[in-house]
JSON list of C-alpha atoms in Angstrom, two decimals:
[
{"chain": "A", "resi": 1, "resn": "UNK", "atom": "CA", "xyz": [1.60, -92.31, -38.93]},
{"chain": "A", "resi": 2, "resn": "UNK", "atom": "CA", "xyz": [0.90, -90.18, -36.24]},
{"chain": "A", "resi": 3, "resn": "UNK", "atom": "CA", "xyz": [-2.50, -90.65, -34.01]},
{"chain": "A", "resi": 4, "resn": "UNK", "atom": "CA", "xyz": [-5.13, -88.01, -33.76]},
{"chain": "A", "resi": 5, "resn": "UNK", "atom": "CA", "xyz": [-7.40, -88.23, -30.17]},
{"chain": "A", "resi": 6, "resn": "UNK", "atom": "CA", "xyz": [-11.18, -87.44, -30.82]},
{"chain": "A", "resi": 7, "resn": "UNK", "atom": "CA", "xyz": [-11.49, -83.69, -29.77]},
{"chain": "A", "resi": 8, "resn": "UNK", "atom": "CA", "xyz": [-14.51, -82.82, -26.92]},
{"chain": "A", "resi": 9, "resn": "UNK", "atom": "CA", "xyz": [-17.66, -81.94, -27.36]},
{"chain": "A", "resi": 10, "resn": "UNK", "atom": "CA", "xyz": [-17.23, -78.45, -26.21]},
{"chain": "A", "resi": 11, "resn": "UNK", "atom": "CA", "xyz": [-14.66, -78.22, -28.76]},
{"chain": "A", "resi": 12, "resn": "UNK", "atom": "CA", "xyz": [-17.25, -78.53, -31.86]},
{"chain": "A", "resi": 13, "resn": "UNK", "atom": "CA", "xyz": [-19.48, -76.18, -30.28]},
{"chain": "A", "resi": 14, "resn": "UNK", "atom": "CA", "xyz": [-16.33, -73.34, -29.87]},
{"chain": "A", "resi": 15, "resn": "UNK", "atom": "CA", "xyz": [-15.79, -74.02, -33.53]},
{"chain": "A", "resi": 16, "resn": "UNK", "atom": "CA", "xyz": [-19.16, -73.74, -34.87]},
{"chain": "A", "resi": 17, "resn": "UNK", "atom": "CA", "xyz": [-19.56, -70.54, -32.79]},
{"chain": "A", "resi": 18, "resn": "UNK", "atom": "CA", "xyz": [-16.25, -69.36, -34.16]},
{"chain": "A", "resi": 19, "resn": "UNK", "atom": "CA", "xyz": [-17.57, -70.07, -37.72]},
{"chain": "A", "resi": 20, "resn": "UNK", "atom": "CA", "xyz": [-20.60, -67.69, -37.05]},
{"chain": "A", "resi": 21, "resn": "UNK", "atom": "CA", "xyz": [-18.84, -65.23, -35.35]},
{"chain": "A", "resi": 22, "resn": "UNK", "atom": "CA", "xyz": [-16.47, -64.53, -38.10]},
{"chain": "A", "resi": 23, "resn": "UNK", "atom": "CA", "xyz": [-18.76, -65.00, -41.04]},
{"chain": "A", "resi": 24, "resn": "UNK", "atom": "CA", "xyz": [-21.07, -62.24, -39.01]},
{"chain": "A", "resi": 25, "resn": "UNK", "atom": "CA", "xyz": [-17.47, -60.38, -39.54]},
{"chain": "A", "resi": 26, "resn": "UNK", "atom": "CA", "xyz": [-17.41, -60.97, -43.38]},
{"chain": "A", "resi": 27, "resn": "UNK", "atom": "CA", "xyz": [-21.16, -59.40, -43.79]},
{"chain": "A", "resi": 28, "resn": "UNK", "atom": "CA", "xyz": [-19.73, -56.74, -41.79]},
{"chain": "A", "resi": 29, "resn": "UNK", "atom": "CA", "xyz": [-16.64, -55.64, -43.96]},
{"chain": "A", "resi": 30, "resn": "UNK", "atom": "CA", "xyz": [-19.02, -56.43, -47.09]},
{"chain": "A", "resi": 31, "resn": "UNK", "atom": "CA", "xyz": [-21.34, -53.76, -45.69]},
{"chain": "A", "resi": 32, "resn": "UNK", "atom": "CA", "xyz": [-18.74, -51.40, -44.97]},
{"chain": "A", "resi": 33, "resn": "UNK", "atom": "CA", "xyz": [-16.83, -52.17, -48.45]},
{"chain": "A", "resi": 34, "resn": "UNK", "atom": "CA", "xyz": [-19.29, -51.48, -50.24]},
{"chain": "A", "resi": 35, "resn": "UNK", "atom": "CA", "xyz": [-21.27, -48.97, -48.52]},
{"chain": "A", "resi": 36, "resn": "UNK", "atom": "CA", "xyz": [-22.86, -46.39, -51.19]},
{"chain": "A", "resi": 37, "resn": "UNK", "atom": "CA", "xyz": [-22.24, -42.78, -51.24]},
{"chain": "A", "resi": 38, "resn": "UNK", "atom": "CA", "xyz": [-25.34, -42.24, -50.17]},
{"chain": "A", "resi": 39, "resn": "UNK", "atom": "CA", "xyz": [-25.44, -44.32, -47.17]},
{"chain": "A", "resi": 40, "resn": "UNK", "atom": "CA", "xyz": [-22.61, -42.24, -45.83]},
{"chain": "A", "resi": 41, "resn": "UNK", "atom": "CA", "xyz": [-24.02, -39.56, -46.54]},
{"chain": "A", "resi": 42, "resn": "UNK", "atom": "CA", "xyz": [-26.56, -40.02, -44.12]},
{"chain": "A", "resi": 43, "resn": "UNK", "atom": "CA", "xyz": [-24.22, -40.64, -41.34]},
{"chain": "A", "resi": 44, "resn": "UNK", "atom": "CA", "xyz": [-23.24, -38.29, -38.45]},
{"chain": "A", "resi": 45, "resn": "UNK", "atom": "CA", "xyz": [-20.27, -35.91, -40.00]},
{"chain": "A", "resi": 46, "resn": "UNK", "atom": "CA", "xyz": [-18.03, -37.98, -37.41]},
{"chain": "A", "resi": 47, "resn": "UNK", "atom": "CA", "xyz": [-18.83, -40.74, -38.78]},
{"chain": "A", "resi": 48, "resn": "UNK", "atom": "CA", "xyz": [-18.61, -39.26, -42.50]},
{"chain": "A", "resi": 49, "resn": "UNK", "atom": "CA", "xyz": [-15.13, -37.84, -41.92]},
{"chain": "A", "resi": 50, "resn": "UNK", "atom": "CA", "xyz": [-13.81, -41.07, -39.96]},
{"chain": "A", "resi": 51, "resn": "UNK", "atom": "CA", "xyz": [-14.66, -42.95, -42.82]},
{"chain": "A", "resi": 52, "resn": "UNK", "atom": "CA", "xyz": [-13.38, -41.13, -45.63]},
{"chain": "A", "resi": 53, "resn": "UNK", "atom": "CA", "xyz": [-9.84, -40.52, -43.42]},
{"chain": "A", "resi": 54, "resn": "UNK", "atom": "CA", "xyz": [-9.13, -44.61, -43.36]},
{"chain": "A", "resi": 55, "resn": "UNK", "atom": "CA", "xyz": [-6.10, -45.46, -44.98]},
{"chain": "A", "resi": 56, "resn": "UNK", "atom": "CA", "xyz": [-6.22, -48.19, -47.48]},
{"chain": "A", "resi": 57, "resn": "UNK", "atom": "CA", "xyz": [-4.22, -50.25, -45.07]},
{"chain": "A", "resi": 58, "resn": "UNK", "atom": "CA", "xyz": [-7.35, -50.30, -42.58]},
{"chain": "A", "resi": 59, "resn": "UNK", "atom": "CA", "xyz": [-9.31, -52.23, -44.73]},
{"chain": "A", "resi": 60, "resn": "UNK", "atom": "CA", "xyz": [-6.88, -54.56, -46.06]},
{"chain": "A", "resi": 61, "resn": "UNK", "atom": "CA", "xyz": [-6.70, -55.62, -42.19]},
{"chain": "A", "resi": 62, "resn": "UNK", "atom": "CA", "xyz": [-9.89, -55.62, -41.70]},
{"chain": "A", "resi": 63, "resn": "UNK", "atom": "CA", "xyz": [-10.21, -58.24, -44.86]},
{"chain": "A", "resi": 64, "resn": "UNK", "atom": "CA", "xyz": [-7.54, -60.54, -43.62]},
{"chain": "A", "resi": 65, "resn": "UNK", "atom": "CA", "xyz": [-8.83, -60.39, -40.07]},
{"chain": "A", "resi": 66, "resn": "UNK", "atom": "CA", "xyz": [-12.52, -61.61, -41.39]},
{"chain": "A", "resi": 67, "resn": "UNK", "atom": "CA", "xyz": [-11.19, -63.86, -43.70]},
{"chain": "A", "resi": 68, "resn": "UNK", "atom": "CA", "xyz": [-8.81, -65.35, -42.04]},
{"chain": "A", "resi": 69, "resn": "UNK", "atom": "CA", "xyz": [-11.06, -65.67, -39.02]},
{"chain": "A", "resi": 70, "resn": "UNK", "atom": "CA", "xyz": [-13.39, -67.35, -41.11]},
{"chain": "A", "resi": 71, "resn": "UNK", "atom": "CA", "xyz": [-10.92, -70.06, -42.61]},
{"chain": "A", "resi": 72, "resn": "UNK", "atom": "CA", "xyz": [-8.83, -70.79, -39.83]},
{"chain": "A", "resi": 73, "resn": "UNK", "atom": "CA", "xyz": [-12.50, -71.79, -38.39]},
{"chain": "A", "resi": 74, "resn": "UNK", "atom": "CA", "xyz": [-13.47, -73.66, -41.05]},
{"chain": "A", "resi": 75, "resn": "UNK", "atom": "CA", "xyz": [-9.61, -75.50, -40.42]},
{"chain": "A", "resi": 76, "resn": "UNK", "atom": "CA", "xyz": [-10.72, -75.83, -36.67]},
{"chain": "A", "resi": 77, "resn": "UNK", "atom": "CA", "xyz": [-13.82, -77.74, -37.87]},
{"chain": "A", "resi": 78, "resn": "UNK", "atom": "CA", "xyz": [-11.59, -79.65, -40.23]},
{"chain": "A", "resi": 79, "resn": "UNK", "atom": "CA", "xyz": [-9.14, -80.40, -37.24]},
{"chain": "A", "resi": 80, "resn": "UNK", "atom": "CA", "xyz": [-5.89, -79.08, -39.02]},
{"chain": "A", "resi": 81, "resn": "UNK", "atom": "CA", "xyz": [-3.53, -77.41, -37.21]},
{"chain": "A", "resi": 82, "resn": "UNK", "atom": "CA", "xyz": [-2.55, -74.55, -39.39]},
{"chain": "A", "resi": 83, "resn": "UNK", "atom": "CA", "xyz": [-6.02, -73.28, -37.87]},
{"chain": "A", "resi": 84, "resn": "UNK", "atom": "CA", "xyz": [-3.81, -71.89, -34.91]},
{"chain": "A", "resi": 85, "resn": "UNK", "atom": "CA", "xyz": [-1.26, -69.94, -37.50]},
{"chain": "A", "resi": 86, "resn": "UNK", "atom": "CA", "xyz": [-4.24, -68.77, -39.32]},
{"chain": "A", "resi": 87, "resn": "UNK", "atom": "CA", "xyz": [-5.90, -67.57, -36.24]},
{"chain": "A", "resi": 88, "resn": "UNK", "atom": "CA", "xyz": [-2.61, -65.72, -35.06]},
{"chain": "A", "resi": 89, "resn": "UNK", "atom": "CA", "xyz": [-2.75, -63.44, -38.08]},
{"chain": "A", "resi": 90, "resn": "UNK", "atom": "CA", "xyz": [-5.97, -62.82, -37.78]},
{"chain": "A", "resi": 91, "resn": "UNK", "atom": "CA", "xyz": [-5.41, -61.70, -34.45]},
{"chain": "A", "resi": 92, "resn": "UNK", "atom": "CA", "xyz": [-2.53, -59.37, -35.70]},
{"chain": "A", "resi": 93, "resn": "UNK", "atom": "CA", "xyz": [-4.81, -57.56, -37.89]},
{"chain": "A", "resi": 94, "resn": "UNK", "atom": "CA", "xyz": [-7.59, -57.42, -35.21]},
{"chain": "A", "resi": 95, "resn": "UNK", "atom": "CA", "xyz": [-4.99, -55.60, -32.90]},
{"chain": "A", "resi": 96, "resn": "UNK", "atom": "CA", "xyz": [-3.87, -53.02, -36.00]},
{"chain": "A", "resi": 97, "resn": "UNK", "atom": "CA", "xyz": [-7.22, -51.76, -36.42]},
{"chain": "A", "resi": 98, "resn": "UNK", "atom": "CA", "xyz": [-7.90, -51.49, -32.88]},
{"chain": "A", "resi": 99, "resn": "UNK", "atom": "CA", "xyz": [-4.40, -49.72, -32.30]},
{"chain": "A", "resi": 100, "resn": "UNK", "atom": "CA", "xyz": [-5.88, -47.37, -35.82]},
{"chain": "A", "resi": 101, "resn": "UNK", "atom": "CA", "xyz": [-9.19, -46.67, -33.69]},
{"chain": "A", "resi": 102, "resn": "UNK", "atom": "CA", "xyz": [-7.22, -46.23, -30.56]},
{"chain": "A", "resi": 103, "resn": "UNK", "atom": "CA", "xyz": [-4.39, -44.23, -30.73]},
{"chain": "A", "resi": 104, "resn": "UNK", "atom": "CA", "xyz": [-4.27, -42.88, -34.49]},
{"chain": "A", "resi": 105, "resn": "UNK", "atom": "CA", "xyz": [-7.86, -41.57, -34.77]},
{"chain": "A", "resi": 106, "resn": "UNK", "atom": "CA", "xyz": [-9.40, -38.26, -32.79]},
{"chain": "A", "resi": 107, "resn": "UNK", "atom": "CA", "xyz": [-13.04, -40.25, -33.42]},
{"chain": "A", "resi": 108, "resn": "UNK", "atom": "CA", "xyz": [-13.82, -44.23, -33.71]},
{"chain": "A", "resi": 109, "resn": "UNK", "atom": "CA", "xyz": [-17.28, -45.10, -33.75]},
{"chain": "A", "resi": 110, "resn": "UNK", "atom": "CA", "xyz": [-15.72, -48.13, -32.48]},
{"chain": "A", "resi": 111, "resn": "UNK", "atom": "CA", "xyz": [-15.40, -46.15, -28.99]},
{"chain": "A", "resi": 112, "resn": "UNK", "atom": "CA", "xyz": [-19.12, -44.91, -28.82]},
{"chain": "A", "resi": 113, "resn": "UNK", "atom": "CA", "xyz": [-21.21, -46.54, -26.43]},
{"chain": "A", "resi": 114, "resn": "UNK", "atom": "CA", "xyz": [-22.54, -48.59, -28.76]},
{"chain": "A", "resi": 115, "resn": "UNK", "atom": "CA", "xyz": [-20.09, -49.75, -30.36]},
{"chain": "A", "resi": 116, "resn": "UNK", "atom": "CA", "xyz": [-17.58, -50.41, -27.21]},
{"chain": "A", "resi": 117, "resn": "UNK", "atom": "CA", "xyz": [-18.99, -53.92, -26.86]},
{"chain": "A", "resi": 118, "resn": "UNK", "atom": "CA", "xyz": [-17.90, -54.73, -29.90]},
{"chain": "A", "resi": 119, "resn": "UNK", "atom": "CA", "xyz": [-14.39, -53.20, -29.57]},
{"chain": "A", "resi": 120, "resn": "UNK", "atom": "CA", "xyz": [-13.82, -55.32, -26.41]},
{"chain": "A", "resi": 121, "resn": "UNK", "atom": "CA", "xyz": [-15.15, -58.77, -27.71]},
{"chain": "A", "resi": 122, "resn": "UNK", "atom": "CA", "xyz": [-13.92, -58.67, -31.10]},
{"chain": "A", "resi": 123, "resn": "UNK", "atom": "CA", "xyz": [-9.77, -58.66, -29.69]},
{"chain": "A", "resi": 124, "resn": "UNK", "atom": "CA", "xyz": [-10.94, -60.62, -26.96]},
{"chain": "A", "resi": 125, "resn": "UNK", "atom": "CA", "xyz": [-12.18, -63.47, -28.75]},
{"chain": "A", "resi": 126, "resn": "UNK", "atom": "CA", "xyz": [-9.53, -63.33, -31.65]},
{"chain": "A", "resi": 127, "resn": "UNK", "atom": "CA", "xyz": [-7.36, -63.82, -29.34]},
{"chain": "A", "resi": 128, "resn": "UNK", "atom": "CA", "xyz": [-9.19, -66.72, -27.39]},
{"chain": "A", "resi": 129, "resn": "UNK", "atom": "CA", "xyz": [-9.47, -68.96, -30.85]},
{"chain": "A", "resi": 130, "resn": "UNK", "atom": "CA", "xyz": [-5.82, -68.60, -31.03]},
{"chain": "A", "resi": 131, "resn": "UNK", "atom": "CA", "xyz": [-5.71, -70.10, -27.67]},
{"chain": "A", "resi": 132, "resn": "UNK", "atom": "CA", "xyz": [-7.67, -72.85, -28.06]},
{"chain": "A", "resi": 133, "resn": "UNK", "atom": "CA", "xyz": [-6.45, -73.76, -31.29]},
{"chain": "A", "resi": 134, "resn": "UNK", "atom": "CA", "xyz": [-2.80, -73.69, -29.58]},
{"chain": "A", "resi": 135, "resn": "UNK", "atom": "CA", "xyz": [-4.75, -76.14, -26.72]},
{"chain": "A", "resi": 136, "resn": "UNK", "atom": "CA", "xyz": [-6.14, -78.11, -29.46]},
{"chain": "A", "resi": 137, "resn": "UNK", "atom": "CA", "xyz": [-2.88, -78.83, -31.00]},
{"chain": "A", "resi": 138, "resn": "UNK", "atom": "CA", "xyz": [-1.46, -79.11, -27.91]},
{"chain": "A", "resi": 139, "resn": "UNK", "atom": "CA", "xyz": [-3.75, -82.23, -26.89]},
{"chain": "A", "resi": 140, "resn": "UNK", "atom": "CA", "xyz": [-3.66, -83.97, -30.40]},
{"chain": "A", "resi": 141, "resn": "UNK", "atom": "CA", "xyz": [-7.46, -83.11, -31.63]},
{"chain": "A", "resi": 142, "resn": "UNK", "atom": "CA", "xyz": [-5.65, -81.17, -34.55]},
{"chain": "A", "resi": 143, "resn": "UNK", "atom": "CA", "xyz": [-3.14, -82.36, -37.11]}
]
């Protein structure tokens, strides 16, 4: 029988936050899954051509990032330790789409002003839940 310690307050907060942040991330690929002709139609030609150019592969990432995301938070709430292995292929996914945006694209709306927030917190905060589910694990709060 292995013992469990009683994980901090801070903790429960992180993976509430978490919980919102990535289910903000599922409305987001909903949105953009099932975004009507017409609705891109109405976008900047940019915009128009950078969406029509994703390969299939781009959104299968972005699905397993946001979903995964979303369940390894929902494991971080339940205190289970697979939230960490969840978490790390979540952040896998976040860095393929970035690398897409990055270094395979001419034009990311992802690297407009407006939307370079966004590009910097989303990796950044993948890749802080995998820490502090590691950390977690690490001091016995998950099992």
């Amino acid at each position: 029988m292995s013992t469990q310690t009683k994980p901090a307050i801070w903790f429960w907060i992180v993976a509430v936050i978490a919980l919102l942040w990535n289910a903000l991330g599922i409305m987001a690929y909903l949105m953009r899954a099932y975004m009507t002709d017409e609705a891109i139609a109405a976008m900047p030609q940019e915009q128009q051509e950078y969406l029509h150019n994703q390969p299939a592969w781009y959104m299968a990432v972005f699905a397993t990032a946001v979903f995964g995301g979303t369940l390894g938070s929902v494991l971080l709430l339940l205190c289970k330790a697979r939230a960490y292995w969840i978490f790390l292929v979540s952040l896998v996914c976040v860095v393929a789409q970035w690398s897409y945006d990055m270094f395979m694209v001419a034009y990311s709306p992802a690297f407009e002003t407006s939307g370079l927030v966004m590009a910097i917190m989303i990796p950044v905060f993948s890749l802080a839940l995998v820490f502090i589910s590691r950390s977690a694990k690490a001091k016995g709060w998950l099992s």
